[in-house]
PDB file of C-alpha atoms in Angstrom:
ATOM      1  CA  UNK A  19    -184.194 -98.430 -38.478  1.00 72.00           C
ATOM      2  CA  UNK A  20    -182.242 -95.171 -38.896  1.00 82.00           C
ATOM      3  CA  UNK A  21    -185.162 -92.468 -38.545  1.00 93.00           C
ATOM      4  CA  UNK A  22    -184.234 -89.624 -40.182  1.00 96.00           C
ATOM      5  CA  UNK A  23    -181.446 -88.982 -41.916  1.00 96.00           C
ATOM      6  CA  UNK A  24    -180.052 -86.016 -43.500  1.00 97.00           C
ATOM      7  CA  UNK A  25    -177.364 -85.000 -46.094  1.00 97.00           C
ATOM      8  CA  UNK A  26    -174.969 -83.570 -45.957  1.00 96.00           C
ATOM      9  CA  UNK A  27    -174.029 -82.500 -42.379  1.00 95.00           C
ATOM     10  CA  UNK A  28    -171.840 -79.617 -43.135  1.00 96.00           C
ATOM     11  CA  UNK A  29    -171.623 -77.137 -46.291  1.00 96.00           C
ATOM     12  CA  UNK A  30    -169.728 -74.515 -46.835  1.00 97.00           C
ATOM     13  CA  UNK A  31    -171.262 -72.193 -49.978  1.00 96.00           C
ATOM     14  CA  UNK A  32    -170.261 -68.766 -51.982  1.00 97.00           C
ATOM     15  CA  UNK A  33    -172.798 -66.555 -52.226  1.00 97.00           C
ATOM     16  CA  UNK A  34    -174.858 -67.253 -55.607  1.00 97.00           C
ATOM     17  CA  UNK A  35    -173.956 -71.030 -55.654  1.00 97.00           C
ATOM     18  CA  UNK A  36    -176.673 -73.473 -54.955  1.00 96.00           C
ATOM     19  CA  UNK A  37    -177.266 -76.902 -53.606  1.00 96.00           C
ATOM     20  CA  UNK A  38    -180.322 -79.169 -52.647  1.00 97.00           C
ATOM     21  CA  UNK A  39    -180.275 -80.905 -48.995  1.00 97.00           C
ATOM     22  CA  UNK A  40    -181.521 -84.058 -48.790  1.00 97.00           C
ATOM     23  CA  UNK A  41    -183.779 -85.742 -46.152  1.00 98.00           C
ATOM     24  CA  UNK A  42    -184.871 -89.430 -45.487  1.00 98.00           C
ATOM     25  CA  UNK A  43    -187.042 -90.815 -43.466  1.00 97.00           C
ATOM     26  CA  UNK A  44    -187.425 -94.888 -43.118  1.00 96.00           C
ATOM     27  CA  UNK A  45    -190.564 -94.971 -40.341  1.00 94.00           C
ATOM     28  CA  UNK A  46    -193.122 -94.431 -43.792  1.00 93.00           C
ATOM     29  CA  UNK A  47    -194.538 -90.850 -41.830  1.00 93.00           C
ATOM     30  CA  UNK A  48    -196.974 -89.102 -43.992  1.00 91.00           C
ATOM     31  CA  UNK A  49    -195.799 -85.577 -42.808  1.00 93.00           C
ATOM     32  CA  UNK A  50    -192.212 -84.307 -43.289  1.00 96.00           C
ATOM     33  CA  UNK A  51    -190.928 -80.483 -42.502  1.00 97.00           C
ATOM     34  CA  UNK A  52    -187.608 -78.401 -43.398  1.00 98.00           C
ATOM     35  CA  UNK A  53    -186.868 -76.028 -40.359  1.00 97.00           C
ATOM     36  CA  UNK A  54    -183.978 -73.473 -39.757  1.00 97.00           C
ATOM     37  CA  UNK A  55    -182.648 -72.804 -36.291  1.00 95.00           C
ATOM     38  CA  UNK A  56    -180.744 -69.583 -35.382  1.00 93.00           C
ATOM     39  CA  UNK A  57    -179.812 -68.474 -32.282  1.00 87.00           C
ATOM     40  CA  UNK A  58    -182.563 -66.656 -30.207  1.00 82.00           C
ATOM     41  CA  UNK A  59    -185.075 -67.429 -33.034  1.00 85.00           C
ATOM     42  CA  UNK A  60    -186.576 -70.689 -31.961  1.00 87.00           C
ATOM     43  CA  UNK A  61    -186.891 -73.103 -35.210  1.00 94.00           C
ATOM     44  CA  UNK A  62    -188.712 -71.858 -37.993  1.00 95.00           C
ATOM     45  CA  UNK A  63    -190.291 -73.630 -40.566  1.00 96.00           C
ATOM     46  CA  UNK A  64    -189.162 -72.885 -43.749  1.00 97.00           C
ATOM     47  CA  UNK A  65    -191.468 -75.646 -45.875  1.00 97.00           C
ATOM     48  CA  UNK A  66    -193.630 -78.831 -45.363  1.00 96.00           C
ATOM     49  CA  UNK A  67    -195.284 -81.455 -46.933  1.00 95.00           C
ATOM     50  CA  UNK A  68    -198.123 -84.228 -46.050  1.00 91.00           C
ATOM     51  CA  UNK A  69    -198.031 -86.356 -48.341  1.00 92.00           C
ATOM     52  CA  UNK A  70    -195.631 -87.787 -51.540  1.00 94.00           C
ATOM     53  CA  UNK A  71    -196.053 -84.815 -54.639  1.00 94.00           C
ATOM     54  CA  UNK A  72    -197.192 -82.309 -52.094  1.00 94.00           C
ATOM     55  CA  UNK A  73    -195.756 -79.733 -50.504  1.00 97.00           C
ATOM     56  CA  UNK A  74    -196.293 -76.390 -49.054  1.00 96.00           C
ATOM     57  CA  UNK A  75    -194.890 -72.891 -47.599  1.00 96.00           C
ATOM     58  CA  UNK A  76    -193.716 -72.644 -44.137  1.00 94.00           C
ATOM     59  CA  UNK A  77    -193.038 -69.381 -42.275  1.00 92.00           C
ATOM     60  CA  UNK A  78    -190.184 -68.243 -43.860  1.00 96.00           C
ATOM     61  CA  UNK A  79    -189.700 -70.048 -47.302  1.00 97.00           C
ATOM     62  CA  UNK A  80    -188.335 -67.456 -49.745  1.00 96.00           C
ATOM     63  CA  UNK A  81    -185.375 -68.278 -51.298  1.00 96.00           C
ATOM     64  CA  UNK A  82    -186.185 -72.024 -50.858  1.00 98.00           C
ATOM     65  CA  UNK A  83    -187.857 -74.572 -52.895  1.00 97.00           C
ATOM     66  CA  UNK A  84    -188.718 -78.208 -52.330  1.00 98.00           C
ATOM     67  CA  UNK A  85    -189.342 -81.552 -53.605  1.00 97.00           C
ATOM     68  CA  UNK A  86    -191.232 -84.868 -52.123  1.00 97.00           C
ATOM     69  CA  UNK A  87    -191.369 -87.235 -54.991  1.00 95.00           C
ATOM     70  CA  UNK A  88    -190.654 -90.095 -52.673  1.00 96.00           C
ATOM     71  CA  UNK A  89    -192.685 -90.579 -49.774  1.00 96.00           C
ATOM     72  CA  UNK A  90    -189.534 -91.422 -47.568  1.00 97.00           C
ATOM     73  CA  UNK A  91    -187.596 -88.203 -48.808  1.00 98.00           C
ATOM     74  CA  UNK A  92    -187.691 -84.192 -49.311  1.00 98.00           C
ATOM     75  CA  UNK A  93    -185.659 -81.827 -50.636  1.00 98.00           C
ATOM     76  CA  UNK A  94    -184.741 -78.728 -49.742  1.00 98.00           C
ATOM     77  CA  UNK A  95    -183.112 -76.471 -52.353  1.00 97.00           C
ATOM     78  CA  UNK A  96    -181.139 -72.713 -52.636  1.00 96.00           C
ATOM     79  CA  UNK A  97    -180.994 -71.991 -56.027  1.00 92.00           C
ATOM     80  CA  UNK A  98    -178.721 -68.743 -55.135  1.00 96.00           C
ATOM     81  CA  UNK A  99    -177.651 -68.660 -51.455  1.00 96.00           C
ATOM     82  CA  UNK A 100    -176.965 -66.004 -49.425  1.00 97.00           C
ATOM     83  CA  UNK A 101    -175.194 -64.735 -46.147  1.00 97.00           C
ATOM     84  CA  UNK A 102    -178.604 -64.620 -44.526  1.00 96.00           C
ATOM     85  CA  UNK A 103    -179.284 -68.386 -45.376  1.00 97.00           C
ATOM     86  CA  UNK A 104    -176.071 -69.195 -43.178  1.00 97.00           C
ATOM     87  CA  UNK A 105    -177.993 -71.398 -40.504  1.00 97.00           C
ATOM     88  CA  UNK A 106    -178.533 -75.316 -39.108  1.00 96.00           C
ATOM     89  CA  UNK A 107    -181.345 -76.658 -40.744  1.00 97.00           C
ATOM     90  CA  UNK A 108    -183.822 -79.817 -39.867  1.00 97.00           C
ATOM     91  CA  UNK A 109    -185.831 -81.745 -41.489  1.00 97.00           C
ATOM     92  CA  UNK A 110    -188.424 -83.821 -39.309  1.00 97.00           C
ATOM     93  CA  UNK A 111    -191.290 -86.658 -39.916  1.00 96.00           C
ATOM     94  CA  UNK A 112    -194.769 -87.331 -38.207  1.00 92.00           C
ATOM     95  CA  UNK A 113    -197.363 -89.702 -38.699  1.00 88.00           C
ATOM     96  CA  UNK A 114    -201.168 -89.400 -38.558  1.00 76.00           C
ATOM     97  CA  UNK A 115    -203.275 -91.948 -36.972  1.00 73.00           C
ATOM     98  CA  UNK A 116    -206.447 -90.454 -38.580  1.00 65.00           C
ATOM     99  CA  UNK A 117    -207.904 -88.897 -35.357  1.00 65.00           C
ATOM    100  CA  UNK A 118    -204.523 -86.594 -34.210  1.00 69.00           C
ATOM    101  CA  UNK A 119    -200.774 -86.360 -35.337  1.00 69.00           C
ATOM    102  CA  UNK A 120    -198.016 -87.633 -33.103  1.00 77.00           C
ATOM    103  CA  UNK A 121    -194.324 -85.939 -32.259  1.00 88.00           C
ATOM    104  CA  UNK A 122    -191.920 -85.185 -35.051  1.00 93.00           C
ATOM    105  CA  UNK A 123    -188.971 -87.010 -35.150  1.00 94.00           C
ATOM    106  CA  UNK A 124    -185.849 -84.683 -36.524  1.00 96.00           C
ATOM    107  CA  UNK A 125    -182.993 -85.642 -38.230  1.00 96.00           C
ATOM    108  CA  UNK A 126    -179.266 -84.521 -36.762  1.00 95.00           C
ATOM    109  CA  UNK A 127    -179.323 -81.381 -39.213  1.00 96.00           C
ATOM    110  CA  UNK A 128    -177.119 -79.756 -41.392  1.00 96.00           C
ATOM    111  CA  UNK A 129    -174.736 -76.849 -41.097  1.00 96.00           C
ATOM    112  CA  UNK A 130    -174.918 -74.771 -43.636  1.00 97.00           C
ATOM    113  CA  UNK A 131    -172.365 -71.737 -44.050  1.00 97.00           C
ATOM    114  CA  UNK A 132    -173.101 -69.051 -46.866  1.00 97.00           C
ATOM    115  CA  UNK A 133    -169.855 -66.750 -47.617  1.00 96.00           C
TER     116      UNK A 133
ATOM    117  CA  UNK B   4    -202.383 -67.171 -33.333  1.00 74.00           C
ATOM    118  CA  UNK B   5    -200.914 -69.773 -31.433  1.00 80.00           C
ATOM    119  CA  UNK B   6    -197.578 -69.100 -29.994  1.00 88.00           C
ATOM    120  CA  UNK B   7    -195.177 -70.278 -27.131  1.00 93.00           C
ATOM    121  CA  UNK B   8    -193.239 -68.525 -24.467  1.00 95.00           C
ATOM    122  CA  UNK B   9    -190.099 -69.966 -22.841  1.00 96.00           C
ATOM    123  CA  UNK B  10    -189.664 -67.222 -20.039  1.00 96.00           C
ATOM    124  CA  UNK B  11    -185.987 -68.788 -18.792  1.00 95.00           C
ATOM    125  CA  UNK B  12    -183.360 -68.095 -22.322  1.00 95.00           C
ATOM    126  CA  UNK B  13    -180.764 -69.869 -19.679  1.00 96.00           C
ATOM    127  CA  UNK B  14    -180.705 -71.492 -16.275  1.00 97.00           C
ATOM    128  CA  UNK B  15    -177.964 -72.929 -14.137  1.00 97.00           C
ATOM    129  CA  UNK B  16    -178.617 -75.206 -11.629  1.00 97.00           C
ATOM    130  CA  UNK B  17    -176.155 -77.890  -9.416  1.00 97.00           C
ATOM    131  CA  UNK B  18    -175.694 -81.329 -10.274  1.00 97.00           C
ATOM    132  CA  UNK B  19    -178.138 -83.075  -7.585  1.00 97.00           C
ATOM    133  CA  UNK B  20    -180.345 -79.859  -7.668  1.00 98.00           C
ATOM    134  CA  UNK B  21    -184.065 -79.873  -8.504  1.00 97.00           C
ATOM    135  CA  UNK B  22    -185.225 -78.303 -12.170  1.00 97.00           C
ATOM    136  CA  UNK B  23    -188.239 -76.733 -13.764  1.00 98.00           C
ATOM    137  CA  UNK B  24    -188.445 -75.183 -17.308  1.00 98.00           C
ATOM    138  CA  UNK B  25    -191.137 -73.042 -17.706  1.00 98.00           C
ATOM    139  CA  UNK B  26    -193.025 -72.861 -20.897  1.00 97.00           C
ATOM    140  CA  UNK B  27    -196.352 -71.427 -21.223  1.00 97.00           C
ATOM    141  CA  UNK B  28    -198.588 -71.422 -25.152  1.00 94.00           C
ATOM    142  CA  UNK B  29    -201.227 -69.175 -26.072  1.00 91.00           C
ATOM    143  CA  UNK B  30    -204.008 -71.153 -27.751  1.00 85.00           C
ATOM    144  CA  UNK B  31    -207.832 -71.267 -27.939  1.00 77.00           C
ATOM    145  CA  UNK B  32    -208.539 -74.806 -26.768  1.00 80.00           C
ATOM    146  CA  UNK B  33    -206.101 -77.684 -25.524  1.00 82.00           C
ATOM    147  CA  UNK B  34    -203.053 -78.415 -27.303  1.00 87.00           C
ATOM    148  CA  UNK B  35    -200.861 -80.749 -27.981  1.00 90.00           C
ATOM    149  CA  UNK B  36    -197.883 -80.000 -25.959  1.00 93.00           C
ATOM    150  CA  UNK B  37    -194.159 -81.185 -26.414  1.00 95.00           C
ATOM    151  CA  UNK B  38    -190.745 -81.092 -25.154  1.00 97.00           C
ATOM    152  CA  UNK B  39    -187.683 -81.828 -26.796  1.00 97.00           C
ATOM    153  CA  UNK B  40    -184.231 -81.621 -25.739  1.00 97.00           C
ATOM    154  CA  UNK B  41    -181.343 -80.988 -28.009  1.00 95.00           C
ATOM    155  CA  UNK B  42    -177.798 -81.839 -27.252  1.00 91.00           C
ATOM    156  CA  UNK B  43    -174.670 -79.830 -28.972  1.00 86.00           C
ATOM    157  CA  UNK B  44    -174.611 -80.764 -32.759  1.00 82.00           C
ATOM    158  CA  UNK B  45    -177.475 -82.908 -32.025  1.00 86.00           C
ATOM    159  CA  UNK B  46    -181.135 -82.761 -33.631  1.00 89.00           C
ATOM    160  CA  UNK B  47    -184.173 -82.877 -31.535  1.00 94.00           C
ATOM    161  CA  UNK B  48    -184.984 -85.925 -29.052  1.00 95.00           C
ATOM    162  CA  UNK B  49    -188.602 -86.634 -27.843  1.00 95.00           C
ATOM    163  CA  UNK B  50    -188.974 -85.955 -23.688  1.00 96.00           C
ATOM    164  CA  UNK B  51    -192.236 -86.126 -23.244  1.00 95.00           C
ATOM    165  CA  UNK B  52    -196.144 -85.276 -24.811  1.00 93.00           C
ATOM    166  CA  UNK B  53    -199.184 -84.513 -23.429  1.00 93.00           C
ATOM    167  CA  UNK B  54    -202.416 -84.840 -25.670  1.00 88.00           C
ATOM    168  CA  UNK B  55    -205.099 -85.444 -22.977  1.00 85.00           C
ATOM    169  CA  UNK B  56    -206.111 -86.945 -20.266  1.00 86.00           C
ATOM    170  CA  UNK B  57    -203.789 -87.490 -17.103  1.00 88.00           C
ATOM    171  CA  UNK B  58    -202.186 -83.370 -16.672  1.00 91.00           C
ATOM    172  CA  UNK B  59    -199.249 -85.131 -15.140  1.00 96.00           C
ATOM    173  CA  UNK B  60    -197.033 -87.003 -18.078  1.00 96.00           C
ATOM    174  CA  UNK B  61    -194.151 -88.571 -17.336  1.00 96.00           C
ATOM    175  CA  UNK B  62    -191.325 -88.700 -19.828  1.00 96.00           C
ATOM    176  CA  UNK B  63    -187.964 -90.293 -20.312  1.00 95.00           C
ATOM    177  CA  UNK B  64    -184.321 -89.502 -18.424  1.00 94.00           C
ATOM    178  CA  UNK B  65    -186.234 -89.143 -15.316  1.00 96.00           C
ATOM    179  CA  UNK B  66    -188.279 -85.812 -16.404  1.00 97.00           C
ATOM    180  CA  UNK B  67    -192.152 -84.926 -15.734  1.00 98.00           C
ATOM    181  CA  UNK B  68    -194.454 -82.033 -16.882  1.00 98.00           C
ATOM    182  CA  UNK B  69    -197.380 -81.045 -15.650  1.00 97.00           C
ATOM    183  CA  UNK B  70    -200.227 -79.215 -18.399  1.00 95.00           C
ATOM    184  CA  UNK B  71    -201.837 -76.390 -16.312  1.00 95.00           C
ATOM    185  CA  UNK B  72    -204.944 -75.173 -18.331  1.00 92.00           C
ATOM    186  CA  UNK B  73    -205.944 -72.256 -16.070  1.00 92.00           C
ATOM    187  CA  UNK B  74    -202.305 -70.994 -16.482  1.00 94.00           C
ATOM    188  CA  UNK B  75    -201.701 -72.178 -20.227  1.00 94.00           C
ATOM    189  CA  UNK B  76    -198.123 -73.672 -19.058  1.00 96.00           C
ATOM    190  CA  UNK B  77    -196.786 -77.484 -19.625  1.00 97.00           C
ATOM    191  CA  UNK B  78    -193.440 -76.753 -17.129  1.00 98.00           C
ATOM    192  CA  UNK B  79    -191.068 -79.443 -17.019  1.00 98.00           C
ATOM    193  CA  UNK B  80    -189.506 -80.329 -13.777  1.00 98.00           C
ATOM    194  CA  UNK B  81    -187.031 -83.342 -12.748  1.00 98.00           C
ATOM    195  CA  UNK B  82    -186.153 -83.595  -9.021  1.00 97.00           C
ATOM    196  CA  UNK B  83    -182.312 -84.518  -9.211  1.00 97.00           C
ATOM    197  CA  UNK B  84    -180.301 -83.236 -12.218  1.00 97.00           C
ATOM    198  CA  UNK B  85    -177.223 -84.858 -13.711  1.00 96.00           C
ATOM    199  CA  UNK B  86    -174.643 -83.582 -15.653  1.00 96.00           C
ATOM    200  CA  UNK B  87    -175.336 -85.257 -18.586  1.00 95.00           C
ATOM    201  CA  UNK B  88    -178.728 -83.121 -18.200  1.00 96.00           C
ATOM    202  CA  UNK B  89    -177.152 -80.071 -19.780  1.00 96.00           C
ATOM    203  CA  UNK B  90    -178.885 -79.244 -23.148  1.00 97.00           C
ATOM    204  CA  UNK B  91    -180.855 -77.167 -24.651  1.00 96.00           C
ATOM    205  CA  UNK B  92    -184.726 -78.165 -24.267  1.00 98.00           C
ATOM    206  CA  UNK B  93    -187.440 -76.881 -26.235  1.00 97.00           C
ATOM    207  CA  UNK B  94    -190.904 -76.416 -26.071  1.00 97.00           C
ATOM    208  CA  UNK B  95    -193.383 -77.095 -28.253  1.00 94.00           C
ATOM    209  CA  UNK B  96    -197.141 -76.414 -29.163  1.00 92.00           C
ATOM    210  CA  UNK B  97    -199.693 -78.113 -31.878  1.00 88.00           C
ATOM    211  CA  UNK B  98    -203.331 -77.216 -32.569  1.00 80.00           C
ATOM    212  CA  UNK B  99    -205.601 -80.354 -32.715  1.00 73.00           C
ATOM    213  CA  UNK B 100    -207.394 -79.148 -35.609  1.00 67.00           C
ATOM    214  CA  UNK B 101    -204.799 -77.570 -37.420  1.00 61.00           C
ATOM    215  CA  UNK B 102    -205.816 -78.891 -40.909  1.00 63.00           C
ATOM    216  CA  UNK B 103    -204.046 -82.218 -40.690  1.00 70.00           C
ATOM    217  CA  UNK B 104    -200.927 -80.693 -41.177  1.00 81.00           C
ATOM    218  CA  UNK B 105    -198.729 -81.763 -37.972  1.00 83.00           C
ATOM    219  CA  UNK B 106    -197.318 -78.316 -37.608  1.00 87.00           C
ATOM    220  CA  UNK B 107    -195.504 -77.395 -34.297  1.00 90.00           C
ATOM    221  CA  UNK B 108    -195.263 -74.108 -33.103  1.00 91.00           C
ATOM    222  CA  UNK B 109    -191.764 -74.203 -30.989  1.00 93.00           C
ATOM    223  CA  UNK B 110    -190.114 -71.988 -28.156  1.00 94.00           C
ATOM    224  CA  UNK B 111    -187.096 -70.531 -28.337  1.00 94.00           C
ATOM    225  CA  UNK B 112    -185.467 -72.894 -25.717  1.00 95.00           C
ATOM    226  CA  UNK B 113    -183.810 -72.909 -22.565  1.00 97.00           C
ATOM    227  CA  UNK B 114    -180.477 -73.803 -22.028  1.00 96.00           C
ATOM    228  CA  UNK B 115    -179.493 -75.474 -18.780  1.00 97.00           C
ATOM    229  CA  UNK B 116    -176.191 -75.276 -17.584  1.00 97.00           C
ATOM    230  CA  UNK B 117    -175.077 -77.982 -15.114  1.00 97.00           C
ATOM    231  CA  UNK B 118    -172.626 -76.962 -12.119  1.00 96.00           C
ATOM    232  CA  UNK B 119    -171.032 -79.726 -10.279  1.00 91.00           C
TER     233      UNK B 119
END
């Protein structure tokens, strides 16, 4: 049982290039989220989705996009990064049980450096 | 809006010494309450969660909190701290009816810095 996974850990971009970060998730959670951590800021959710084909907007989620067209993974994607993108991101998973929603389990994040 | 305060940005305390993080939430009803600690390079680990009942949860490494609704704080406390206690630890607030989403409002954390 891995939890969550992510890929890749570290990425160093030009400005203008893209690439997609990939989560997994073996525990079969409904919910899964894409946050970005920057000093003093807290984490920030960027997008989420609850449930496989769904997804939706976070608190800051321009310049993003994402995919969940397996239940066990999302995607986050940059089509055309920039400086200001340069952060750790994390993806986490929860679970509903119908009458609440339980922790979030997060992945080990990835680095992400934007030139 | 919901939101969540940690007061402390960074606390040192000695190895042996007593702790308590201090977060406090601003929400209409009971929430659910978290905290996480984070390690260098590390992503978020589980401490601890209070959803009801009992305001006194205890968690894992030794660490308590204590959901306070006249005062709208969850502060997290341990009585002896250990080196290997120094992390960053996080706060973290959901609303019970929050449209079956699972979203988490989170502080900004507290780093603890561990003298020996």
């Amino acid at each position: 049982n891995a939890g969550v996974t992510q890929t890749p850990k570290f990425r160093v971009l030009k400005t203008g290039q893209s690439m997609t970060l990939l989560c997994a998730q073996d525990m079969n959670h409904e919910y899964m989220y894409w946050y970005r951590q920057d000093p003093g800021m807290g984490l920030r959710l960027i997008h989420y989705s609850v449930g496989e084909g769904t997804t939706a907007k976070g608190e800051v989620p321009d310049g993003y996009n994402v995919s969940r067209l397996k239940k066990q993974n999302f995607l986050l994607g940059l089509e055309s990064a920039a400086p200001s993108q340069t952060s750790v991101y994390f993806c986490a998973s929860s679970s509903w049980t119908g009458s609440s929603y339980n922790e979030q389990f997060f992945g080990p994040g990835t680095r992400l450096t934007v030139l | 809006a919901q939101s969540v305060t940690q007061p402390d940005i960074h606390i040192t305390v000695s190895e042996g010494a007593s702790l308590e993080l201090r977060c406090n939430y601003s929400y209409g009803a009971t929430p659910y309450l978290f905290w996480y600690v984070q390690s260098p390079g590390q992503g978020l680990q589980l401490l601890l969660k209070y959803f009801s009942g009992d305001t006194l949860v205890q968690g894992i490494k030794g660490f308590e909190a204590e959901f306070k609704r006249s005062q709208s704080s969850f502060n997290l406390r341990k009585p002896s701290v250990h080196w290997s206690d120094a992390a960053e630890y996080v706060c973290a607030v959901g609303a019970p009816h929050s449209g079956n989403t699972g979203k988490l409002i989170f502080g900004q954390g507290t780093t603890l810095q561990v003298k020996p």
